[in-house]
PDB file of C-alpha atoms in Angstrom:
ATOM      1  CA  MET K   1       8.980 -11.255  19.413  1.00  0.00           C
ATOM      2  CA  GLY K   2       9.082  -8.106  17.360  1.00  0.00           C
ATOM      3  CA  ALA K   3       6.407  -5.519  16.664  1.00  0.00           C
ATOM      4  CA  LEU K   4       4.721  -4.633  13.402  1.00  0.00           C
ATOM      5  CA  ILE K   5       5.349  -1.534  11.315  1.00  0.00           C
ATOM      6  CA  TRP K   6       2.531  -1.149   8.822  1.00  0.00           C
ATOM      7  CA  LEU K   7       3.320   0.018   5.290  1.00  0.00           C
ATOM      8  CA  ALA K   8      -0.213   1.102   4.497  1.00  0.00           C
ATOM      9  CA  SER K   9      -1.895   2.603   1.462  1.00  0.00           C
ATOM     10  CA  TYR K  10      -4.898   2.403  -0.793  1.00  0.00           C
ATOM     11  CA  PRO K  11      -3.983   0.114  -3.729  1.00  0.00           C
ATOM     12  CA  LYS K  12      -1.799   1.554  -6.520  1.00  0.00           C
ATOM     13  CA  SER K  13      -0.550   4.407  -4.372  1.00  0.00           C
ATOM     14  CA  GLY K  14       3.155   3.586  -4.142  1.00  0.00           C
ATOM     15  CA  ASN K  15       3.279   0.812  -1.546  1.00  0.00           C
ATOM     16  CA  THR K  16       5.500  -1.473  -3.614  1.00  0.00           C
ATOM     17  CA  TRP K  17       7.820   1.415  -4.445  1.00  0.00           C
ATOM     18  CA  VAL K  18       8.217   2.247  -0.748  1.00  0.00           C
ATOM     19  CA  ARG K  19       8.792  -1.406   0.113  1.00  0.00           C
ATOM     20  CA  SER K  20      11.477  -1.607  -2.572  1.00  0.00           C
ATOM     21  CA  PHE K  21      13.160   1.561  -1.310  1.00  0.00           C
ATOM     22  CA  LEU K  22      13.255   0.288   2.283  1.00  0.00           C
ATOM     23  CA  HIS K  23      14.486  -3.118   1.133  1.00  0.00           C
ATOM     24  CA  ASN K  24      17.340  -1.479  -0.774  1.00  0.00           C
ATOM     25  CA  LEU K  25      18.110   0.912   2.084  1.00  0.00           C
ATOM     26  CA  LEU K  26      18.386  -1.848   4.678  1.00  0.00           C
ATOM     27  CA  ARG K  27      20.107  -4.320   2.367  1.00  0.00           C
ATOM     28  CA  ASN K  28      22.630  -1.623   1.373  1.00  0.00           C
ATOM     29  CA  THR K  29      24.303  -3.300  -1.598  1.00  0.00           C
ATOM     30  CA  GLU K  30      25.556  -1.888  -4.871  1.00  0.00           C
ATOM     31  CA  GLN K  31      23.105  -3.920  -6.958  1.00  0.00           C
ATOM     32  CA  PRO K  32      19.316  -3.426  -6.712  1.00  0.00           C
ATOM     33  CA  ALA K  33      17.401  -5.821  -4.491  1.00  0.00           C
ATOM     34  CA  ASP K  34      15.308  -8.410  -6.328  1.00  0.00           C
ATOM     35  CA  ILE K  35      11.661  -7.292  -6.503  1.00  0.00           C
ATOM     36  CA  ASN K  36      10.597 -10.924  -6.200  1.00  0.00           C
ATOM     37  CA  SER K  37      12.212 -11.169  -2.770  1.00  0.00           C
ATOM     38  CA  LEU K  38      10.146  -8.346  -1.272  1.00  0.00           C
ATOM     39  CA  ASN K  39       8.030 -10.870   0.624  1.00  0.00           C
ATOM     40  CA  GLN K  40      11.151 -12.001   2.480  1.00  0.00           C
ATOM     41  CA  PHE K  41      11.641  -8.445   3.719  1.00  0.00           C
ATOM     42  CA  CYS K  42       8.028  -7.369   4.240  1.00  0.00           C
ATOM     43  CA  LEU K  43       5.089  -9.581   5.192  1.00  0.00           C
ATOM     44  CA  GLY K  44       1.658  -9.277   3.607  1.00  0.00           C
ATOM     45  CA  SER K  45      -1.273  -8.645   5.912  1.00  0.00           C
ATOM     46  CA  SER K  46      -3.630 -10.470   3.547  1.00  0.00           C
ATOM     47  CA  SER K  47      -1.507 -13.609   3.155  1.00  0.00           C
ATOM     48  CA  ARG K  48      -3.588 -16.702   3.944  1.00  0.00           C
ATOM     49  CA  ARG K  49      -0.802 -18.521   5.740  1.00  0.00           C
ATOM     50  CA  TRP K  50      -1.053 -16.459   8.913  1.00  0.00           C
ATOM     51  CA  PHE K  51      -4.783 -17.083   9.158  1.00  0.00           C
ATOM     52  CA  GLU K  52      -4.381 -20.789   8.400  1.00  0.00           C
ATOM     53  CA  GLN K  53      -1.953 -21.101  11.318  1.00  0.00           C
ATOM     54  CA  VAL K  54      -4.554 -19.861  13.809  1.00  0.00           C
ATOM     55  CA  SER K  55      -7.729 -21.317  12.258  1.00  0.00           C
ATOM     56  CA  PRO K  56      -9.186 -24.598  13.599  1.00  0.00           C
ATOM     57  CA  VAL K  57     -10.723 -25.395  10.196  1.00  0.00           C
ATOM     58  CA  PRO K  58      -9.990 -24.651   6.511  1.00  0.00           C
ATOM     59  CA  LEU K  59     -10.654 -20.982   5.788  1.00  0.00           C
ATOM     60  CA  GLU K  60     -13.238 -21.821   3.124  1.00  0.00           C
ATOM     61  CA  GLN K  61     -15.446 -23.275   5.854  1.00  0.00           C
ATOM     62  CA  LEU K  62     -15.594 -19.977   7.742  1.00  0.00           C
ATOM     63  CA  LYS K  63     -18.169 -17.251   7.340  1.00  0.00           C
ATOM     64  CA  PRO K  64     -16.699 -13.754   6.839  1.00  0.00           C
ATOM     65  CA  GLU K  65     -17.379 -12.748  10.454  1.00  0.00           C
ATOM     66  CA  ALA K  66     -15.504 -15.827  11.721  1.00  0.00           C
ATOM     67  CA  LEU K  67     -12.629 -15.062   9.375  1.00  0.00           C
ATOM     68  CA  ALA K  68     -12.541 -11.514  10.739  1.00  0.00           C
ATOM     69  CA  ARG K  69     -12.181 -12.817  14.299  1.00  0.00           C
ATOM     70  CA  LEU K  70      -8.955 -14.611  13.342  1.00  0.00           C
ATOM     71  CA  ARG K  71      -7.191 -11.406  12.329  1.00  0.00           C
ATOM     72  CA  PRO K  72      -5.774 -10.273  15.721  1.00  0.00           C
ATOM     73  CA  ALA K  73      -4.257 -13.707  16.366  1.00  0.00           C
ATOM     74  CA  ALA K  74      -2.966 -13.970  12.797  1.00  0.00           C
ATOM     75  CA  GLN K  75      -1.213 -10.614  13.147  1.00  0.00           C
ATOM     76  CA  ALA K  76       0.193 -11.582  16.542  1.00  0.00           C
ATOM     77  CA  LYS K  77       1.626 -14.655  14.825  1.00  0.00           C
ATOM     78  CA  MET K  78       3.523 -12.369  12.439  1.00  0.00           C
ATOM     79  CA  THR K  79       5.539 -10.970  15.350  1.00  0.00           C
ATOM     80  CA  THR K  80       7.184 -14.360  15.916  1.00  0.00           C
ATOM     81  CA  VAL K  81       9.254 -14.235  12.721  1.00  0.00           C
ATOM     82  CA  SER K  82      11.800 -11.802  14.180  1.00  0.00           C
ATOM     83  CA  PRO K  83      12.798 -10.230  17.499  1.00  0.00           C
ATOM     84  CA  ASP K  84      13.066  -6.907  15.663  1.00  0.00           C
ATOM     85  CA  SER K  85      10.490  -4.665  14.032  1.00  0.00           C
ATOM     86  CA  ILE K  86       8.653  -6.349  11.162  1.00  0.00           C
ATOM     87  CA  PHE K  87       7.333  -4.514   8.104  1.00  0.00           C
ATOM     88  CA  VAL K  88       3.847  -5.545   7.004  1.00  0.00           C
ATOM     89  CA  LYS K  89       2.102  -4.337   3.852  1.00  0.00           C
ATOM     90  CA  SER K  90      -1.551  -3.378   4.310  1.00  0.00           C
ATOM     91  CA  HIS K  91      -4.218  -2.075   1.945  1.00  0.00           C
ATOM     92  CA  ASN K  92      -6.884  -2.198   4.659  1.00  0.00           C
ATOM     93  CA  HIS K  93      -8.418   0.980   5.989  1.00  0.00           C
ATOM     94  CA  LEU K  94      -7.710   1.786   9.640  1.00  0.00           C
ATOM     95  CA  GLY K  95     -10.946   0.505  11.075  1.00  0.00           C
ATOM     96  CA  ALA K  96     -12.864  -2.675  11.791  1.00  0.00           C
ATOM     97  CA  TRP K  97     -14.498  -5.504   9.850  1.00  0.00           C
ATOM     98  CA  PHE K  98     -17.421  -7.233  11.541  1.00  0.00           C
ATOM     99  CA  GLY K  99     -16.460  -5.345  14.683  1.00  0.00           C
ATOM    100  CA  VAL K 100     -12.886  -6.681  14.738  1.00  0.00           C
ATOM    101  CA  PRO K 101      -9.954  -4.267  14.174  1.00  0.00           C
ATOM    102  CA  LEU K 102      -8.206  -4.710  10.833  1.00  0.00           C
ATOM    103  CA  HIS K 103      -4.888  -3.859  12.521  1.00  0.00           C
ATOM    104  CA  ASN K 104      -3.940  -5.316  15.903  1.00  0.00           C
ATOM    105  CA  MET K 105      -2.636  -2.327  17.851  1.00  0.00           C
ATOM    106  CA  GLN K 106      -1.408  -4.569  20.663  1.00  0.00           C
ATOM    107  CA  VAL K 107       1.420  -5.738  18.399  1.00  0.00           C
ATOM    108  CA  THR K 108       1.946  -2.501  16.436  1.00  0.00           C
ATOM    109  CA  ALA K 109       5.013  -0.267  16.713  1.00  0.00           C
ATOM    110  CA  GLY K 110       4.049   2.300  14.076  1.00  0.00           C
ATOM    111  CA  ALA K 111       2.969   2.902  10.498  1.00  0.00           C
ATOM    112  CA  ILE K 112       3.924   4.610   7.255  1.00  0.00           C
ATOM    113  CA  TYR K 113       0.938   5.728   5.187  1.00  0.00           C
ATOM    114  CA  ILE K 114       1.360   6.538   1.498  1.00  0.00           C
ATOM    115  CA  LEU K 115      -1.390   8.368  -0.371  1.00  0.00           C
ATOM    116  CA  ARG K 116      -1.724   9.357  -4.009  1.00  0.00           C
ATOM    117  CA  ASN K 117      -3.963  11.675  -5.995  1.00  0.00           C
ATOM    118  CA  PRO K 118      -7.091   9.603  -6.765  1.00  0.00           C
ATOM    119  CA  LEU K 119      -7.135  11.095 -10.261  1.00  0.00           C
ATOM    120  CA  ASP K 120      -3.925   9.132 -10.875  1.00  0.00           C
ATOM    121  CA  VAL K 121      -4.955   6.110  -8.807  1.00  0.00           C
ATOM    122  CA  VAL K 122      -7.996   5.506 -11.034  1.00  0.00           C
ATOM    123  CA  PRO K 123      -6.224   4.703 -14.353  1.00  0.00           C
ATOM    124  CA  SER K 124      -3.527   2.694 -12.582  1.00  0.00           C
ATOM    125  CA  PHE K 125      -6.034   0.734 -10.479  1.00  0.00           C
ATOM    126  CA  ALA K 126      -8.262   0.115 -13.510  1.00  0.00           C
ATOM    127  CA  GLY K 127      -5.393  -1.665 -15.264  1.00  0.00           C
ATOM    128  CA  HIS K 128      -4.608  -3.608 -12.097  1.00  0.00           C
ATOM    129  CA  LEU K 129      -8.220  -4.728 -11.645  1.00  0.00           C
ATOM    130  CA  GLY K 130      -8.925  -5.336 -15.308  1.00  0.00           C
ATOM    131  CA  MET K 131     -11.887  -2.964 -15.048  1.00  0.00           C
ATOM    132  CA  SER K 132     -13.012   0.067 -17.012  1.00  0.00           C
ATOM    133  CA  ILE K 133     -12.169   3.574 -15.813  1.00  0.00           C
ATOM    134  CA  ASP K 134     -15.836   4.246 -15.031  1.00  0.00           C
ATOM    135  CA  ASP K 135     -16.272   1.037 -13.038  1.00  0.00           C
ATOM    136  CA  THR K 136     -13.079   1.761 -11.115  1.00  0.00           C
ATOM    137  CA  ILE K 137     -14.335   5.246 -10.225  1.00  0.00           C
ATOM    138  CA  GLY K 138     -17.492   3.613  -8.889  1.00  0.00           C
ATOM    139  CA  PHE K 139     -15.527   1.012  -6.928  1.00  0.00           C
ATOM    140  CA  MET K 140     -13.345   3.679  -5.315  1.00  0.00           C
ATOM    141  CA  SER K 141     -16.409   5.529  -4.029  1.00  0.00           C
ATOM    142  CA  THR K 142     -18.113   2.407  -2.630  1.00  0.00           C
ATOM    143  CA  ASP K 143     -18.436   2.137   1.150  1.00  0.00           C
ATOM    144  CA  GLY K 144     -16.962  -1.113   2.431  1.00  0.00           C
ATOM    145  CA  ALA K 145     -15.320  -1.976  -0.902  1.00  0.00           C
ATOM    146  CA  GLY K 146     -12.747  -4.733  -0.772  1.00  0.00           C
ATOM    147  CA  THR K 147     -11.746  -8.179  -1.990  1.00  0.00           C
ATOM    148  CA  LYS K 148     -12.849 -11.757  -1.386  1.00  0.00           C
ATOM    149  CA  LEU K 149     -11.120 -14.869  -0.064  1.00  0.00           C
ATOM    150  CA  THR K 150      -8.856 -16.383  -2.728  1.00  0.00           C
ATOM    151  CA  ALA K 151      -6.372 -19.232  -2.985  1.00  0.00           C
ATOM    152  CA  LYS K 152      -3.591 -16.961  -1.705  1.00  0.00           C
ATOM    153  CA  HIS K 153      -5.261 -14.132   0.189  1.00  0.00           C
ATOM    154  CA  VAL K 154      -7.856 -13.355   2.819  1.00  0.00           C
ATOM    155  CA  PRO K 155     -10.272 -10.479   2.155  1.00  0.00           C
ATOM    156  CA  GLU K 156      -8.921  -6.939   2.205  1.00  0.00           C
ATOM    157  CA  VAL K 157     -11.247  -4.136   3.261  1.00  0.00           C
ATOM    158  CA  TYR K 158     -10.417  -0.844   1.561  1.00  0.00           C
ATOM    159  CA  ASP K 159     -13.635   1.129   2.083  1.00  0.00           C
ATOM    160  CA  SER K 160     -13.916   4.115  -0.263  1.00  0.00           C
ATOM    161  CA  TRP K 161     -10.773   6.037  -1.192  1.00  0.00           C
ATOM    162  CA  SER K 162     -11.889   9.000   0.922  1.00  0.00           C
ATOM    163  CA  ALA K 163     -12.735   6.847   3.940  1.00  0.00           C
ATOM    164  CA  HIS K 164      -9.405   5.030   3.607  1.00  0.00           C
ATOM    165  CA  VAL K 165      -7.435   8.281   3.613  1.00  0.00           C
ATOM    166  CA  ALA K 166      -9.478   9.782   6.450  1.00  0.00           C
ATOM    167  CA  SER K 167      -9.089   6.659   8.581  1.00  0.00           C
ATOM    168  CA  TRP K 168      -5.299   6.744   8.443  1.00  0.00           C
ATOM    169  CA  THR K 169      -4.720  10.504   8.491  1.00  0.00           C
ATOM    170  CA  GLY K 170      -7.586  11.782  10.630  1.00  0.00           C
ATOM    171  CA  ALA K 171      -5.617  11.868  13.876  1.00  0.00           C
ATOM    172  CA  LYS K 172      -1.977  12.876  14.236  1.00  0.00           C
ATOM    173  CA  SER K 173       0.365  10.460  15.967  1.00  0.00           C
ATOM    174  CA  GLY K 174       4.082  10.335  16.594  1.00  0.00           C
ATOM    175  CA  GLN K 175       3.949   6.689  15.524  1.00  0.00           C
ATOM    176  CA  LEU K 176       2.566   7.542  12.075  1.00  0.00           C
ATOM    177  CA  PHE K 177       4.450   8.921   9.074  1.00  0.00           C
ATOM    178  CA  VAL K 178       2.251  10.203   6.242  1.00  0.00           C
ATOM    179  CA  VAL K 179       3.747  10.855   2.813  1.00  0.00           C
ATOM    180  CA  ARG K 180       2.273  11.787  -0.552  1.00  0.00           C
ATOM    181  CA  TYR K 181       3.292   9.764  -3.593  1.00  0.00           C
ATOM    182  CA  GLU K 182       3.815  13.023  -5.467  1.00  0.00           C
ATOM    183  CA  ASP K 183       6.407  14.192  -2.936  1.00  0.00           C
ATOM    184  CA  LEU K 184       8.314  10.937  -3.362  1.00  0.00           C
ATOM    185  CA  VAL K 185       8.362  11.647  -7.112  1.00  0.00           C
ATOM    186  CA  GLU K 186       9.239  15.343  -6.943  1.00  0.00           C
ATOM    187  CA  ARG K 187      11.486  15.444  -3.850  1.00  0.00           C
ATOM    188  CA  PRO K 188      12.834  11.924  -3.368  1.00  0.00           C
ATOM    189  CA  GLU K 189      15.872  12.722  -1.216  1.00  0.00           C
ATOM    190  CA  GLU K 190      13.858  14.898   1.139  1.00  0.00           C
ATOM    191  CA  SER K 191      10.823  12.591   1.350  1.00  0.00           C
ATOM    192  CA  PHE K 192      12.559   9.222   1.495  1.00  0.00           C
ATOM    193  CA  GLY K 193      15.118  10.720   3.874  1.00  0.00           C
ATOM    194  CA  ALA K 194      12.363  11.841   6.252  1.00  0.00           C
ATOM    195  CA  MET K 195      10.867   8.352   6.060  1.00  0.00           C
ATOM    196  CA  ALA K 196      14.200   6.788   6.987  1.00  0.00           C
ATOM    197  CA  ARG K 197      14.598   9.143   9.946  1.00  0.00           C
ATOM    198  CA  PHE K 198      11.082   8.306  11.148  1.00  0.00           C
ATOM    199  CA  LEU K 199      12.217   4.684  11.325  1.00  0.00           C
ATOM    200  CA  GLY K 200      15.242   5.672  13.386  1.00  0.00           C
ATOM    201  CA  LEU K 201      17.644   5.294  10.475  1.00  0.00           C
ATOM    202  CA  ASN K 202      20.178   7.961   9.604  1.00  0.00           C
ATOM    203  CA  PRO K 203      21.743   6.891   6.316  1.00  0.00           C
ATOM    204  CA  ASP K 204      24.477   9.029   4.837  1.00  0.00           C
ATOM    205  CA  ASN K 205      23.734  10.733   1.524  1.00  0.00           C
ATOM    206  CA  GLU K 206      25.486   8.083  -0.542  1.00  0.00           C
ATOM    207  CA  ARG K 207      23.500   5.223   1.012  1.00  0.00           C
ATOM    208  CA  LEU K 208      20.205   7.115   0.723  1.00  0.00           C
ATOM    209  CA  GLU K 209      20.782   8.086  -2.904  1.00  0.00           C
ATOM    210  CA  ARG K 210      21.799   4.528  -3.807  1.00  0.00           C
ATOM    211  CA  ALA K 211      18.614   3.114  -2.256  1.00  0.00           C
ATOM    212  CA  ILE K 212      16.523   5.667  -4.161  1.00  0.00           C
ATOM    213  CA  ARG K 213      18.357   4.904  -7.400  1.00  0.00           C
ATOM    214  CA  ASN K 214      18.076   1.122  -6.945  1.00  0.00           C
ATOM    215  CA  SER K 215      14.317   1.373  -6.369  1.00  0.00           C
ATOM    216  CA  SER K 216      13.592   3.775  -9.227  1.00  0.00           C
ATOM    217  CA  PHE K 217      10.733   2.952 -11.582  1.00  0.00           C
ATOM    218  CA  ASP K 218      13.212   2.365 -14.402  1.00  0.00           C
ATOM    219  CA  VAL K 219      14.923  -0.308 -12.311  1.00  0.00           C
ATOM    220  CA  LEU K 220      11.644  -1.856 -11.133  1.00  0.00           C
ATOM    221  CA  ARG K 221      10.236  -1.963 -14.671  1.00  0.00           C
ATOM    222  CA  SER K 222      13.463  -3.457 -16.004  1.00  0.00           C
ATOM    223  CA  GLN K 223      13.406  -6.204 -13.372  1.00  0.00           C
ATOM    224  CA  GLU K 224       9.772  -6.986 -14.168  1.00  0.00           C
ATOM    225  CA  ARG K 225      10.499  -7.181 -17.912  1.00  0.00           C
ATOM    226  CA  GLU K 226      13.438  -9.527 -17.366  1.00  0.00           C
ATOM    227  CA  HIS K 227      12.149 -11.749 -14.567  1.00  0.00           C
ATOM    228  CA  GLY K 228       8.449 -11.015 -14.123  1.00  0.00           C
ATOM    229  CA  PHE K 229       6.877  -9.914 -10.853  1.00  0.00           C
ATOM    230  CA  LYS K 230       4.909 -12.411  -8.806  1.00  0.00           C
ATOM    231  CA  GLU K 231       2.574  -9.751  -7.395  1.00  0.00           C
ATOM    232  CA  LYS K 232       1.288  -8.833 -10.867  1.00  0.00           C
ATOM    233  CA  PRO K 233      -2.329  -9.918 -11.490  1.00  0.00           C
ATOM    234  CA  ALA K 234      -2.616 -12.439 -14.325  1.00  0.00           C
ATOM    235  CA  HIS K 235      -4.814 -10.127 -16.415  1.00  0.00           C
ATOM    236  CA  ALA K 236      -2.566  -7.061 -16.038  1.00  0.00           C
ATOM    237  CA  GLU K 237      -0.097  -6.234 -18.791  1.00  0.00           C
ATOM    238  CA  SER K 238       2.468  -5.084 -16.231  1.00  0.00           C
ATOM    239  CA  PHE K 239       2.607  -4.160 -12.550  1.00  0.00           C
ATOM    240  CA  PHE K 240       4.977  -1.211 -12.828  1.00  0.00           C
ATOM    241  CA  ARG K 241       3.321   1.153 -15.245  1.00  0.00           C
ATOM    242  CA  GLU K 242       4.334   4.795 -15.694  1.00  0.00           C
ATOM    243  CA  GLY K 243       5.008   5.799 -12.117  1.00  0.00           C
ATOM    244  CA  ARG K 244       4.667   9.497 -12.850  1.00  0.00           C
ATOM    245  CA  ALA K 245       2.317  12.058 -11.350  1.00  0.00           C
ATOM    246  CA  GLY K 246      -0.290  13.846 -13.458  1.00  0.00           C
ATOM    247  CA  GLN K 247      -1.048  11.097 -15.977  1.00  0.00           C
ATOM    248  CA  TRP K 248      -4.766  11.626 -15.311  1.00  0.00           C
ATOM    249  CA  ARG K 249      -4.679  14.664 -17.607  1.00  0.00           C
ATOM    250  CA  GLU K 250      -4.171  12.318 -20.555  1.00  0.00           C
ATOM    251  CA  ARG K 251      -6.231   9.368 -19.334  1.00  0.00           C
ATOM    252  CA  LEU K 252      -9.471  10.788 -17.915  1.00  0.00           C
ATOM    253  CA  SER K 253     -12.382  12.558 -19.586  1.00  0.00           C
ATOM    254  CA  GLU K 254     -13.806  15.789 -18.184  1.00  0.00           C
ATOM    255  CA  GLU K 255     -16.857  13.890 -16.946  1.00  0.00           C
ATOM    256  CA  GLN K 256     -14.674  11.341 -15.165  1.00  0.00           C
ATOM    257  CA  ILE K 257     -12.608  14.065 -13.499  1.00  0.00           C
ATOM    258  CA  ILE K 258     -15.773  15.744 -12.223  1.00  0.00           C
ATOM    259  CA  ARG K 259     -17.103  12.418 -10.874  1.00  0.00           C
ATOM    260  CA  ILE K 260     -13.919  11.784  -8.899  1.00  0.00           C
ATOM    261  CA  LEU K 261     -13.909  15.314  -7.513  1.00  0.00           C
ATOM    262  CA  SER K 262     -17.563  15.000  -6.539  1.00  0.00           C
ATOM    263  CA  ASP K 263     -16.838  11.759  -4.681  1.00  0.00           C
ATOM    264  CA  HIS K 264     -13.626  12.794  -2.939  1.00  0.00           C
ATOM    265  CA  ARG K 265     -13.268  16.580  -2.878  1.00  0.00           C
ATOM    266  CA  GLU K 266     -12.941  16.941   0.907  1.00  0.00           C
ATOM    267  CA  GLN K 267      -9.968  14.594   1.272  1.00  0.00           C
ATOM    268  CA  MET K 268      -8.446  15.753  -2.018  1.00  0.00           C
ATOM    269  CA  ALA K 269      -8.517  19.339  -0.771  1.00  0.00           C
ATOM    270  CA  ARG K 270      -6.743  18.336   2.458  1.00  0.00           C
ATOM    271  CA  PHE K 271      -3.762  17.101   0.468  1.00  0.00           C
ATOM    272  CA  GLY K 272      -3.666  19.596  -2.387  1.00  0.00           C
ATOM    273  CA  TYR K 273      -5.172  17.313  -5.012  1.00  0.00           C
ATOM    274  CA  VAL K 274      -7.957  19.547  -6.349  1.00  0.00           C
ATOM    275  CA  PRO K 275      -6.759  20.853  -9.741  1.00  0.00           C
ATOM    276  CA  GLU K 276      -6.838  24.570 -10.418  1.00  0.00           C
ATOM    277  CA  GLY K 277     -10.134  25.560 -11.988  1.00  0.00           C
ATOM    278  CA  TYR K 278     -12.136  22.723 -10.429  1.00  0.00           C
TER     279      TYR K 278
END
């Protein structure tokens, strides 16, 4: 059995980009890896199939607290797919749901946590959810916010954006690599290179640069246009939107900016996200 390496983030913070980079880095081919094969490289912590394998009854028959109790066994089941380390995507906060840990540390080797300026998360997440900007701001400040059981996924428990960030970054650990989305945008070789070294990989410059190039937003958007992307919500126009930092300046009103800062100033200040003058 292997052990799990969590690729964790609040939604719309760069998780899919990081997964694509790592897929291209490990695959190491001239042509970009297919975005629709990401699930073959990285498991999803919210995928129903792991819970169905350890549940005595159909998941719809379970109350939320009973569903929560399945999580440690479901995650232990994930370790059986490979004798090596196994990447698992997670949007859950680092905490518990109905008293049961959302991440089984008994089968965990480490984690990469990606965070993004909430001012930029809001417009991206709004499009993903099919919600208004104002409703998305409210959702991101809601304690215990998350999703429900669906045909493909078990509930995810995000908590508020601030609580999510604090849960993953509150205590330093040698088994945790924290990276800002903005640093991946502005200093890709340095930031993705540090990520690779954290994982014990030491790619030469050519291999690193090729993986970065093959997972660029231009490439990801092009693949989605040509072949679609199965992780895109049905109501969303596209999954890969702009991918740039600072789009909030064009998308948010002054009142909306102030609301977000009021909700999340402490964690935003920790990571340099409070704009000058605010």
